[in-house]
PDB file of C-alpha atoms in Angstrom:
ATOM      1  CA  UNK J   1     -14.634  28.749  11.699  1.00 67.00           C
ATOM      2  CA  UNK J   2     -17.238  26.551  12.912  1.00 68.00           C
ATOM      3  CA  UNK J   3     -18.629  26.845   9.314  1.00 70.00           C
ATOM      4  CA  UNK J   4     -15.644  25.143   7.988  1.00 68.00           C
ATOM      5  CA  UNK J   5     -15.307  22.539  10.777  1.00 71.00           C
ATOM      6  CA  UNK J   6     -18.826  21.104   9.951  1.00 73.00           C
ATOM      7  CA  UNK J   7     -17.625  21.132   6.504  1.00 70.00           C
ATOM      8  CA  UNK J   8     -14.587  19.401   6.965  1.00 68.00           C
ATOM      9  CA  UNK J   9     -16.569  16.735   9.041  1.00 69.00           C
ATOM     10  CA  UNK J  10     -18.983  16.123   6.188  1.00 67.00           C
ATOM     11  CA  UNK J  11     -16.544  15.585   3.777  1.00 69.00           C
ATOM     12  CA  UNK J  12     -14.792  13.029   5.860  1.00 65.00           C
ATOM     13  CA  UNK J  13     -17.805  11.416   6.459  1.00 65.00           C
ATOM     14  CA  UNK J  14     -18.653  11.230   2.836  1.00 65.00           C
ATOM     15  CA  UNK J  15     -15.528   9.775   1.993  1.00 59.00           C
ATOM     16  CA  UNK J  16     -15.215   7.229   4.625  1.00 56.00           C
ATOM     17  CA  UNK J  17     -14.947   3.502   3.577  1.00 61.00           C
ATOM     18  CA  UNK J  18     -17.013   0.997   5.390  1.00 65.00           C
ATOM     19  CA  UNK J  19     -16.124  -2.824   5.553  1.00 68.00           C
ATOM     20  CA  UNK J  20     -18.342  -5.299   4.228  1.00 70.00           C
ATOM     21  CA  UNK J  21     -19.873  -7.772   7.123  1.00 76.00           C
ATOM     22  CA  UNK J  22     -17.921 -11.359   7.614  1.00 79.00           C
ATOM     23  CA  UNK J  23     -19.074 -14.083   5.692  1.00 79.00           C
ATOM     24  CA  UNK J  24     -19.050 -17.846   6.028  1.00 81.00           C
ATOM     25  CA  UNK J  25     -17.303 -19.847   3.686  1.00 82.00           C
ATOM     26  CA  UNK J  26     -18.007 -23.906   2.644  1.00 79.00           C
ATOM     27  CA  UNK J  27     -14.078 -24.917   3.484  1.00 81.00           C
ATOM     28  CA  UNK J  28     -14.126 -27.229   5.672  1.00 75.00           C
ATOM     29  CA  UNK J  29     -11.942 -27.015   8.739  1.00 72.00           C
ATOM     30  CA  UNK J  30     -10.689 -29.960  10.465  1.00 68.00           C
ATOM     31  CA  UNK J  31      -8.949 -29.849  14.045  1.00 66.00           C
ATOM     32  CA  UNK J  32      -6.230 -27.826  13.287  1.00 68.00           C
ATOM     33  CA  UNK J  33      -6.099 -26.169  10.424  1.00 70.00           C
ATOM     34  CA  UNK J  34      -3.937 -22.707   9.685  1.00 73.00           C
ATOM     35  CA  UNK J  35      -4.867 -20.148   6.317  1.00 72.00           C
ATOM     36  CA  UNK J  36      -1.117 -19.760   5.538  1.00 77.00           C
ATOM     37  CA  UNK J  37      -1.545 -16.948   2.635  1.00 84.00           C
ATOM     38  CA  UNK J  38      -4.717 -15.481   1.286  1.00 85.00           C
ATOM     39  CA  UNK J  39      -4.850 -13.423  -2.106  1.00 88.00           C
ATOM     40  CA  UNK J  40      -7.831 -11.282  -4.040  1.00 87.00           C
ATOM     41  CA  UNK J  41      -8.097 -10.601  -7.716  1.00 86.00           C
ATOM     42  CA  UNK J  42     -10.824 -10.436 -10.443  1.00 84.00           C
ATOM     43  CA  UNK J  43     -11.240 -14.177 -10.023  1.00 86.00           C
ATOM     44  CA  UNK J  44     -12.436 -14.174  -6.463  1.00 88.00           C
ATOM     45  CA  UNK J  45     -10.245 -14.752  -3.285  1.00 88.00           C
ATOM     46  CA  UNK J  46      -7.259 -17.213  -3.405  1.00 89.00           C
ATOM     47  CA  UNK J  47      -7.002 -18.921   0.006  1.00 88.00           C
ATOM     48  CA  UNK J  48      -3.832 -21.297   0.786  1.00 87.00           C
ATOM     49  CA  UNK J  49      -4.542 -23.970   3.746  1.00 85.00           C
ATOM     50  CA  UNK J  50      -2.089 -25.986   5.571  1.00 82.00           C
ATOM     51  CA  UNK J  51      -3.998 -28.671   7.690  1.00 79.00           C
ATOM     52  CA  UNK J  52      -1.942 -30.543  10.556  1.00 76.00           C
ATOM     53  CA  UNK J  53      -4.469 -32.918  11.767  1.00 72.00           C
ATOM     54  CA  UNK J  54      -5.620 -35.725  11.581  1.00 73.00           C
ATOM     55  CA  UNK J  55      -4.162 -35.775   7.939  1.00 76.00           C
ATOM     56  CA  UNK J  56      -1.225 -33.253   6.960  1.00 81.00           C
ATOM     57  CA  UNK J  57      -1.646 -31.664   3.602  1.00 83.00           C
ATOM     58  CA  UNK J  58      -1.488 -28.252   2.148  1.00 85.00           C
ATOM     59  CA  UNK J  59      -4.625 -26.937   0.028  1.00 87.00           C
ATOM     60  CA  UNK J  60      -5.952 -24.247  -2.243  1.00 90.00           C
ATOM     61  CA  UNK J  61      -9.238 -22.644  -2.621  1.00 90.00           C
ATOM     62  CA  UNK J  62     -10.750 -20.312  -5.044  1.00 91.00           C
ATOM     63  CA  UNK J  63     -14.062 -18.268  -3.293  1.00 90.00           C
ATOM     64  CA  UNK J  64     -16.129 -15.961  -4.585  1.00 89.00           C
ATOM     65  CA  UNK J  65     -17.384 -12.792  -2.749  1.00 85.00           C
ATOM     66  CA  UNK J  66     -20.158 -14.752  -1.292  1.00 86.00           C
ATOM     67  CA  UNK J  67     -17.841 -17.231   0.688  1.00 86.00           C
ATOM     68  CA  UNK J  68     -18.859 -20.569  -1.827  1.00 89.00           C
ATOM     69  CA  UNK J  69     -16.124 -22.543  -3.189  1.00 91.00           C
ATOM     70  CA  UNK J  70     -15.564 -22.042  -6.852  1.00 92.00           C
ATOM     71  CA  UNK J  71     -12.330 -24.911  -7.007  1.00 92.00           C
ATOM     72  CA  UNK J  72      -9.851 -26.587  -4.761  1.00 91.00           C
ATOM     73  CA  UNK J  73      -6.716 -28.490  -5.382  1.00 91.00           C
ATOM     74  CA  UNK J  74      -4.944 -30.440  -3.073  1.00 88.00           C
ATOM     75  CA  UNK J  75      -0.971 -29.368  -3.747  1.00 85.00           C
ATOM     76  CA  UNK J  76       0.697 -31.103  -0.866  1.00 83.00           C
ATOM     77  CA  UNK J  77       0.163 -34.331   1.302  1.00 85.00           C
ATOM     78  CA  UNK J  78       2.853 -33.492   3.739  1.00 78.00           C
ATOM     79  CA  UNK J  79       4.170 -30.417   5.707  1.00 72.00           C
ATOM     80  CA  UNK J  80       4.896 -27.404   4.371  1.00 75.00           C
ATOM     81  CA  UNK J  81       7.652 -24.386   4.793  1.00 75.00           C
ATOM     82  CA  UNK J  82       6.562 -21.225   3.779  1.00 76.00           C
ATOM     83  CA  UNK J  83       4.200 -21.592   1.381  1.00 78.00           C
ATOM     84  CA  UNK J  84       2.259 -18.179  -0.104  1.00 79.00           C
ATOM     85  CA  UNK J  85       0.271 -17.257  -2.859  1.00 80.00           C
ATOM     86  CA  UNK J  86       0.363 -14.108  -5.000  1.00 80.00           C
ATOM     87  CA  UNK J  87      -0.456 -12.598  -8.306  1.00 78.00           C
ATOM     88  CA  UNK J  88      -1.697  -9.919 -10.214  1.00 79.00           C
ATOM     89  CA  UNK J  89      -5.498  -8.741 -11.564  1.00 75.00           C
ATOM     90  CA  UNK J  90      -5.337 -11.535 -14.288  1.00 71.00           C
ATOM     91  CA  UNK J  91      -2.689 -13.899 -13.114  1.00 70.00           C
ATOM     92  CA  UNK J  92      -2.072 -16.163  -9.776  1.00 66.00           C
TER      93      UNK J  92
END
């Protein structure tokens, strides 16, 4: 029995996923800013950004694994409801 416990813990151990370490991105944040919706695909990690001060606008950002800024686009210049981002493996 013990046999098989050690076993059992092995293979559990083996298969246990680790998470990569936090990284730093370039995005600037102003005062207050809130990451409304964030999204992952082949093209790197979609990340939606409402900021409330000292200018209001709503902006998306395309990162790559390494946390650098790939694009941005500025969608909104006022406040936003709801806003979220989603998509498939080849589509946003």
């Amino acid at each position: 029995m013990k046999k098989y416990l050690i076993l059992l813990v092995a293979i559990l151990s083996i298969s246990a996923q680790s998470w990569n370490s936090i990284i730093e991105t370039t995005i600037p944040t102003p005062a207050i800013t809130t990451v409304i919706d964030q999204f992952s695909n082949s093209s790197g990690i979609h990340i939606l950004i409402d900021n409330e001060y000292p200018t209001t606008y709503l902006k998306y950002y395309l990162i790559n694994s390494s946390g650098s800024v790939i694009r941005s686009y500025q969608l909104e210049n006022s406040a936003v409801d709801y806003a979220n981002i989603t998509g498939n493996n080849q589509i946003l």
